[in-house]
Short mmCIF file of C-alpha atoms and ligand atoms in Angstrom, two decimals:
data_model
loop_
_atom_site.label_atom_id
_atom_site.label_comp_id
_atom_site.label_asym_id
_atom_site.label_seq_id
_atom_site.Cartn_x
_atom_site.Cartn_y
_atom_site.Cartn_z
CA UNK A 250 0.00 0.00 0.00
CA UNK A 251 1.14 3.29 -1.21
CA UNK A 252 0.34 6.74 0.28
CA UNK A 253 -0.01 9.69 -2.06
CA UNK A 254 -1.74 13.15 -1.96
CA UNK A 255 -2.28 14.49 -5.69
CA UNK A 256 -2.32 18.14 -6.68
CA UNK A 257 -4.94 18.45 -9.64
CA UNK A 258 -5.97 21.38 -11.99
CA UNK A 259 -9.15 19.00 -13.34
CA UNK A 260 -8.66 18.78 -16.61
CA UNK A 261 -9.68 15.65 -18.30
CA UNK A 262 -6.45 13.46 -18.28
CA UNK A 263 -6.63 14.81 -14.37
CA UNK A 264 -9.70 12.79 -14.43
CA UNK A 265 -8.18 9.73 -15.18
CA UNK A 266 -5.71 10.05 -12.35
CA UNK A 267 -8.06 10.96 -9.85
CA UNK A 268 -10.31 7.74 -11.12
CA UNK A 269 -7.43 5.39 -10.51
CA UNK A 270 -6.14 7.00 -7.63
CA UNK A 271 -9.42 7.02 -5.60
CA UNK A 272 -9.88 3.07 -6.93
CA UNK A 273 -7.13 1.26 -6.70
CA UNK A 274 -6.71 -1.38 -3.77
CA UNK A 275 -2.80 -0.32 -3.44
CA UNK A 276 -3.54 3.01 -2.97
CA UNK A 277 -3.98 5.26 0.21
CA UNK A 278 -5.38 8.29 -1.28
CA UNK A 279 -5.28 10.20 1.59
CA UNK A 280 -5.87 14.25 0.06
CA UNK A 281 -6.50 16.03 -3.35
CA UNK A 282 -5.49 19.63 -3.27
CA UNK A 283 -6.90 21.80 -6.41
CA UNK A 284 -5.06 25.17 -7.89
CA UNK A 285 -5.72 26.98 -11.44
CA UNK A 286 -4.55 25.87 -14.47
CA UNK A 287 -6.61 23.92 -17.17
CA UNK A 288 -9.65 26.18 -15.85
CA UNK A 289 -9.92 28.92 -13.05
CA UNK A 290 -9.90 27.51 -9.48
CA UNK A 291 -13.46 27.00 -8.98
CA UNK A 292 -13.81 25.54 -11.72
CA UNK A 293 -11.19 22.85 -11.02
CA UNK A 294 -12.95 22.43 -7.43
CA UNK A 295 -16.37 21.60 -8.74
CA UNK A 296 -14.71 19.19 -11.49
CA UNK A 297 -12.76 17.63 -9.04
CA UNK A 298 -15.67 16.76 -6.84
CA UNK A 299 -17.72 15.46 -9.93
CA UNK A 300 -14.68 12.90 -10.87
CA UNK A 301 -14.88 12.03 -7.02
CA UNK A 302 -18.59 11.09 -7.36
CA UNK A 303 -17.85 9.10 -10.15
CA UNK A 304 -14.92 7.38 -8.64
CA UNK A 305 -16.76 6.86 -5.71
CA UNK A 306 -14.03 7.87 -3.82
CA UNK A 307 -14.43 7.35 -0.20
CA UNK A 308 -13.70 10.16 2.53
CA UNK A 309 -11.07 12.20 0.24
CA UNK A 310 -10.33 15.72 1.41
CA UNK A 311 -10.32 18.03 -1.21
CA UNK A 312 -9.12 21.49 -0.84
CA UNK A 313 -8.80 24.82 -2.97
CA UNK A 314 -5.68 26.33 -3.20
CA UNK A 315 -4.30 29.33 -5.44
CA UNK A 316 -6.10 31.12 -8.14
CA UNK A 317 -3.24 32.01 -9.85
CA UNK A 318 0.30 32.13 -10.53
CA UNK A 319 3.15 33.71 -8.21
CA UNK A 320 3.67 36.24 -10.61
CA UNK A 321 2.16 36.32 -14.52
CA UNK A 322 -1.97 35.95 -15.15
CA UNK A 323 -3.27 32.86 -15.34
CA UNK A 324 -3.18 31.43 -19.07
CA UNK A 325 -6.16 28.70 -19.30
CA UNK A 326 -6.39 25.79 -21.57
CA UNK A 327 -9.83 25.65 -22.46
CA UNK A 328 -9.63 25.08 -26.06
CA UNK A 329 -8.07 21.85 -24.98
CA UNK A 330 -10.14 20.97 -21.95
CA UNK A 331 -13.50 22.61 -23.17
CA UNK A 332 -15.05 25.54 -21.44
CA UNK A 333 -15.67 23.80 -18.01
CA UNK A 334 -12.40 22.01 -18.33
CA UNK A 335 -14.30 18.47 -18.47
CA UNK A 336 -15.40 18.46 -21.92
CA UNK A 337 -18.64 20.25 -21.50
CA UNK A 338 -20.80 17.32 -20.87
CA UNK A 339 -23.18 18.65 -18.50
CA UNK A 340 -22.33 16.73 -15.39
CA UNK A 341 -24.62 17.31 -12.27
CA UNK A 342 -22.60 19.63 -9.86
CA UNK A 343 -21.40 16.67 -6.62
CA UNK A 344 -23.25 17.52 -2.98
CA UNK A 345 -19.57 16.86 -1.67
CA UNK A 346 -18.48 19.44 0.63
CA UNK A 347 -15.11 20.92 0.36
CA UNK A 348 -12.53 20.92 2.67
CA UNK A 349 -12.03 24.28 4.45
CA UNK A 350 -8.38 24.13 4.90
CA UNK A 351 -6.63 26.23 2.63
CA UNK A 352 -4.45 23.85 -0.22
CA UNK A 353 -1.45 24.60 1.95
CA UNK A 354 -2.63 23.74 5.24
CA UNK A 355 -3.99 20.70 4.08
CA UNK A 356 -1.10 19.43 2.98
CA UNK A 357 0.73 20.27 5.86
CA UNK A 358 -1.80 18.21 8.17
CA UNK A 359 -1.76 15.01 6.04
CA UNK A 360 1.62 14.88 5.43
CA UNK A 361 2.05 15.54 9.66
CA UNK A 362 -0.50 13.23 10.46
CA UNK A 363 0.66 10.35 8.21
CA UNK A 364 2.15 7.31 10.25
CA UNK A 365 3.59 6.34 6.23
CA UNK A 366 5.39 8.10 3.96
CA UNK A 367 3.93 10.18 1.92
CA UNK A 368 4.46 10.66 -2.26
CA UNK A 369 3.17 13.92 -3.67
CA UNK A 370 2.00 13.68 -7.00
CA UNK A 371 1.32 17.04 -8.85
CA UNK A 372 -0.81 17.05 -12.57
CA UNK A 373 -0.80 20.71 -12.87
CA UNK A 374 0.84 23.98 -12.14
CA UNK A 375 3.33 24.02 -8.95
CA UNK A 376 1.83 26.98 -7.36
CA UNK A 377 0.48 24.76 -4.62
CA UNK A 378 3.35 22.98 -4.03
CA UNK A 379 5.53 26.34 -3.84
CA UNK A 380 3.32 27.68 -1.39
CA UNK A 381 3.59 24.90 1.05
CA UNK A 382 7.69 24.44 0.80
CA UNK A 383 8.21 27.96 1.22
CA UNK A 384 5.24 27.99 4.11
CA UNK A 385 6.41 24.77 5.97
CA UNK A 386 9.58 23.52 4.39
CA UNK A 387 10.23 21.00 7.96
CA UNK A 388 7.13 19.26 6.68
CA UNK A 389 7.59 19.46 3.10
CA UNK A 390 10.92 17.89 3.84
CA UNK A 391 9.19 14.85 5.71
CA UNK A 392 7.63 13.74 2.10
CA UNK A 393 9.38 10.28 0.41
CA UNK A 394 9.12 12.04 -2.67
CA UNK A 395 7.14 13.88 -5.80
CA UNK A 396 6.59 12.37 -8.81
CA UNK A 397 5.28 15.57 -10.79
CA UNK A 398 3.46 16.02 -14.42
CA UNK A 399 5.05 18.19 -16.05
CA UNK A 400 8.53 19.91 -18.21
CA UNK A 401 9.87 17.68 -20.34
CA UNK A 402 13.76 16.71 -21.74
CA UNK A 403 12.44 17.05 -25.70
CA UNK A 404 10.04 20.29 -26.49
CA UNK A 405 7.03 22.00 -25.45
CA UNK A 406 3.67 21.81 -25.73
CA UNK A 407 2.10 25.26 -24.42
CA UNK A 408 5.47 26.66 -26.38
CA UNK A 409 7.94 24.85 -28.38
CA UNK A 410 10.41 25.16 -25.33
CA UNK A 411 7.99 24.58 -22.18
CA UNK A 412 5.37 22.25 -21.00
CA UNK A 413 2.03 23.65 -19.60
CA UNK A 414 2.38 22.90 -16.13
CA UNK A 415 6.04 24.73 -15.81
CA UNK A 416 4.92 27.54 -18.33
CA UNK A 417 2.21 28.76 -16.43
CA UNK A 418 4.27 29.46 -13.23
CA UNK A 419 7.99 29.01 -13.69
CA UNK A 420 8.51 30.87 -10.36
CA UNK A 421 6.85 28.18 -8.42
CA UNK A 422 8.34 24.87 -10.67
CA UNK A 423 11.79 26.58 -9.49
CA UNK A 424 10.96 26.79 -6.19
CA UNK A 425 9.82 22.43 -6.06
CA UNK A 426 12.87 22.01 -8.24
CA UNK A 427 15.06 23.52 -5.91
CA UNK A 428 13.47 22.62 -2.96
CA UNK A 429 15.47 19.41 -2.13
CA UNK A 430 12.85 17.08 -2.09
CA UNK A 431 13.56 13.86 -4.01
CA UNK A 432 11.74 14.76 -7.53
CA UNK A 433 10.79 12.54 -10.28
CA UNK A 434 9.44 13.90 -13.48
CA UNK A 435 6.86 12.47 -15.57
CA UNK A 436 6.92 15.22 -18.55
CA UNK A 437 5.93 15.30 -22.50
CA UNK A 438 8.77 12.54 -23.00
CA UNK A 439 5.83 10.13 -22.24
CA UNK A 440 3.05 11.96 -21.53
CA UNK A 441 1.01 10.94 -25.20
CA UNK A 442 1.98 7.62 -25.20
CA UNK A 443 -1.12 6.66 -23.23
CA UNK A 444 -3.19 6.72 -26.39
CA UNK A 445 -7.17 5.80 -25.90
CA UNK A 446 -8.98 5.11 -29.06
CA UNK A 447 -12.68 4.60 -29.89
CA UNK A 448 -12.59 1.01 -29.21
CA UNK A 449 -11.20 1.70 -26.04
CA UNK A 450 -14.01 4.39 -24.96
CA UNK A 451 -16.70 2.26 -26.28
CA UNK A 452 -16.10 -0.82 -24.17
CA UNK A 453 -15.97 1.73 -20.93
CA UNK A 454 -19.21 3.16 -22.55
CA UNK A 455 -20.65 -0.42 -22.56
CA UNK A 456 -18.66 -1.65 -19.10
CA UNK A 457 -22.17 -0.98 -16.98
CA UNK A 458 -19.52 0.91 -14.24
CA UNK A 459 -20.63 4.34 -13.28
CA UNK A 460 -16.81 5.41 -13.72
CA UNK A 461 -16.26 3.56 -16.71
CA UNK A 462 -19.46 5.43 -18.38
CA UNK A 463 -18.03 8.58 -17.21
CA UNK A 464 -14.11 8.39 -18.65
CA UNK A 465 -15.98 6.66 -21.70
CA UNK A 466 -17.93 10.02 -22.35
CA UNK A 467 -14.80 11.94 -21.93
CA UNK A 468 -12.57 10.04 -23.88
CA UNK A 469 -15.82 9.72 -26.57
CA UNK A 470 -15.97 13.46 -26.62
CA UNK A 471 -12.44 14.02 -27.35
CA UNK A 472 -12.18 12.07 -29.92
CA UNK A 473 -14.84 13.40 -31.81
CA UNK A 474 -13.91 16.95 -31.40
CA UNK A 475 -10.69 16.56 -31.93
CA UNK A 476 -10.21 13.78 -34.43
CA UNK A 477 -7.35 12.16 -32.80
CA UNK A 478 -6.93 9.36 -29.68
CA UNK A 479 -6.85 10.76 -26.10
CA UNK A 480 -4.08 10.34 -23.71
CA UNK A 481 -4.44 9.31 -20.16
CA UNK A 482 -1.85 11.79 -19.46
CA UNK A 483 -1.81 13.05 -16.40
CA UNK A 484 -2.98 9.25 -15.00
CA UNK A 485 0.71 7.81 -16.53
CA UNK A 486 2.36 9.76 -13.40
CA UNK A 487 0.48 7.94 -10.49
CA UNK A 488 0.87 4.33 -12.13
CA UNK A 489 4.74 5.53 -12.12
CA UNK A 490 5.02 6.33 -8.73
CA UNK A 491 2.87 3.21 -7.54
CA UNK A 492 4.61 0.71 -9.75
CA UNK A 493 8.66 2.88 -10.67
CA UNK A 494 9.67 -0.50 -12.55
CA UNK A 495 7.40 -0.12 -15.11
CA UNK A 496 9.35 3.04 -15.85
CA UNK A 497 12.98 3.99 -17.43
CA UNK A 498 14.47 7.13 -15.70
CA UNK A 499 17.62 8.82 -16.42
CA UNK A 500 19.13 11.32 -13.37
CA UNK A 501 19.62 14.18 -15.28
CA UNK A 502 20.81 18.07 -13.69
CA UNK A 503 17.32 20.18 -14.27
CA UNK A 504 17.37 23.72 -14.31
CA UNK A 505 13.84 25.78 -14.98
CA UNK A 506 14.23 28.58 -17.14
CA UNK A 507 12.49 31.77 -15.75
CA UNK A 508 14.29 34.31 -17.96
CA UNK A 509 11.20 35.96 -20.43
CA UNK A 510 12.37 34.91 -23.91
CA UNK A 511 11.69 32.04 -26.00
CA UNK A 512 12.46 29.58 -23.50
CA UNK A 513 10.97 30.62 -20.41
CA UNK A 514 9.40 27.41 -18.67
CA UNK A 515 11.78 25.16 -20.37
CA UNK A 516 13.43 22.58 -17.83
CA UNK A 517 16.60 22.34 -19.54
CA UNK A 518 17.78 18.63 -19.15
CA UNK A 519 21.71 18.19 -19.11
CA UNK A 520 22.10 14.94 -21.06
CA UNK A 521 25.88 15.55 -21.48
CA UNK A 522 27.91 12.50 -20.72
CA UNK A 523 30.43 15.11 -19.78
CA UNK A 524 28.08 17.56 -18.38
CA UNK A 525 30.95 17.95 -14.93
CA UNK A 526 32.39 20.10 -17.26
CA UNK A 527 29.57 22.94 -17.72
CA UNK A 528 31.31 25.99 -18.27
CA UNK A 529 28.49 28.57 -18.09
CA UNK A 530 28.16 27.89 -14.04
CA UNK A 531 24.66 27.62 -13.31
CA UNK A 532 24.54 24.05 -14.03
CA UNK A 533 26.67 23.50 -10.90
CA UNK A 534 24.21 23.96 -7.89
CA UNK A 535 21.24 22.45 -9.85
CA UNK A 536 19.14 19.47 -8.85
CA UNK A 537 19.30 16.31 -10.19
CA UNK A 538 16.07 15.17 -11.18
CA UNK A 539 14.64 11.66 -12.48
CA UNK A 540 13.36 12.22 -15.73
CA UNK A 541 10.94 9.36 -17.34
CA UNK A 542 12.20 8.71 -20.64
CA UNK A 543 10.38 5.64 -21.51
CA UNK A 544 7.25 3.85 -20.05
CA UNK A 545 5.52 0.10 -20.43
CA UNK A 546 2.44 1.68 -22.09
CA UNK A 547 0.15 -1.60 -22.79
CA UNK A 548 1.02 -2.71 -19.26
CA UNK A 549 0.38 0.79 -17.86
CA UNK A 550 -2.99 1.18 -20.11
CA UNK A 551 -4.28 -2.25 -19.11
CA UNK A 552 -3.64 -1.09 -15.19
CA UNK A 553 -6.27 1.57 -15.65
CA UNK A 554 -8.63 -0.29 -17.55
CA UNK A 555 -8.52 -3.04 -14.90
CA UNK A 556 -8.70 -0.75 -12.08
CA UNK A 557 -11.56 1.87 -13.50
CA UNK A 558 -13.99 -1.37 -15.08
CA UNK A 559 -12.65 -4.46 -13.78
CA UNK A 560 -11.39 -5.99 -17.24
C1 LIG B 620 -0.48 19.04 -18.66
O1 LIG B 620 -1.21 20.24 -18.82
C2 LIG B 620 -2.60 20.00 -18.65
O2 LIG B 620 -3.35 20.45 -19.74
C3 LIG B 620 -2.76 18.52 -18.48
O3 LIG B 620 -3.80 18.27 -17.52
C4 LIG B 620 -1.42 18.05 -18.02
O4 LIG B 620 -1.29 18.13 -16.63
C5 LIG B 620 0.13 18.61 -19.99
O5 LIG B 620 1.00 19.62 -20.45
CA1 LIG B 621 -3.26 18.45 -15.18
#
């Protein structure tokens, strides 16, 4: 048994982690905290809850953190999420209740209460997670680890440098970076290879599991709207920190860029074999970071199935 909090800007491949998450027998899902990125914070609050009710998640605190990045506006990604940030289907609003801790004070009581160690698992924007190592870094130091969505060692997606997650607050992806805490990151090196196709949504349509119905209808959605397969995305970071074997890392030296050119939000990977040598002299107090460079996808994909419909 595994004991993770997630940090969620829901966001449909958000979904599909918080599904799993919430039903999987080797996981102690003990907290989900929310902050702004796919869609504005409420937004990503009332999502959250509806993916809970779905999930039938049991007894899962969910609290709202920030609305917005430490320093630039918010940049949303509707046009990729739809207007509500779940694909627009319509979902009844949940009768859950939200947790009134703050996102940061959550965390800090889970991770202080928690007889086990604790992962932290991130799917969105680090704002959060900045907040709470800067607020309590004692605690934040008592966490085993964070496996994070987000950055990648090969191109953007929000830019042809950065990844979404790092590109909407650099300031705060520096901050986790930097913060000490053992990081692994799950970024666009992997992040599509979760592909769902119609056959895939229509036996979840047709699985007769309230969950099942509701990931088909998402993953139905996107497909026709888009015209293309759907990843599981942010999902392919909590099957990595549950099961690291089915995962090949490489330690690499990360540094984010928060300079405002053409690269800001990168994480610049050093892949040199001879990268001791780095002349320029930042490279020498950065943190080495496990990047995912490879994952087993059919074994991964078949983990979720199994998990969200049984089969
Ligand atoms: C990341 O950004 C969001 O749109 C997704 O939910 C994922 O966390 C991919 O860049
Ligand atoms: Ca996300």
């Amino acid at each position: 048994m595994k004991t993770f909090i997630l940090d969620v800007d829901t966001g449909v491949d958000d979904a599909f982690a918080i599904m799993f998450a919430a039903r999987h027998p080797e996981i102690n899902l003990i907290g989900i905290t929310c902050v702004d990125g796919n869609t504005n914070l409420k937004q990503v609050v009332i999502n959250t809850l509806k993916v809970l009710d779905a999930a039938d998640g049991k007894n899962i605190p969910v609290s709202a953190g920030a609305t917005r990045p430490l320093i630039e506006e918010p940049k949303y990604a509707e046009h990729v999420h739809g207007k509500d940030g779940l694909a627009d289907l319509g979902t009844p609003n949940s009768k859950r209740e939200v947790d009134p801790r703050n996102a940061v004070e959550l965390l800090r009581d889970l991770v202080e209460s928690s007889k086990d160690p604790v992962t932290l698992i991130p799917l969105a924007p680090l704002t959060n997670i900045a907040l709470f190592v800067r607020t309590y870094p004692e605690t934040a130091k008592k966490l085993e680890k964070i496996v994070l969505m987000g950055g990648s060692a090969s191109g953007g997606n929000a830019t042809a440098s950065a990844e979404f997650n790092i590109w909407h607050d650099p300031e705060s992806a520096a901050i986790v970076f930097n913060s000490g805490i053992p990081i692994t990151m799950y970024g666009l090196d992997v992040f599509n290879d979760l592909k769902m196709n119609q056959d895939k949504a229509n036996q979840l349509l047709n699985s007769g599991s309230d969950c099942g119905v509701f990931a088909g209808k998402l993953i139905d959605h996107f497909i026709q709207r888009l015209h293309r397969d759907v990843t599981l995305g942010d999902y392919g970071a909590v099957a990595v920190a549950l099961y690291p074997n089915l995962a090949t890392v490489e330690k690499y030296k990360v540094v984010v860029d928060t300079t405002y050119g053409p690269g800001r939000g990168q994480t610049v990977c050093d892949k040199r074999p001879y990268a001791s040598l780095e002349l320029a002299g930042w490279h020498k107090d950065a943190p080495e970071v496990e990047v995912v460079l490879k994952i087993e996808v059919d074994e991964i994909r078949n983990l979720w199935m199994k998990t969200i419909i049984g089969n």
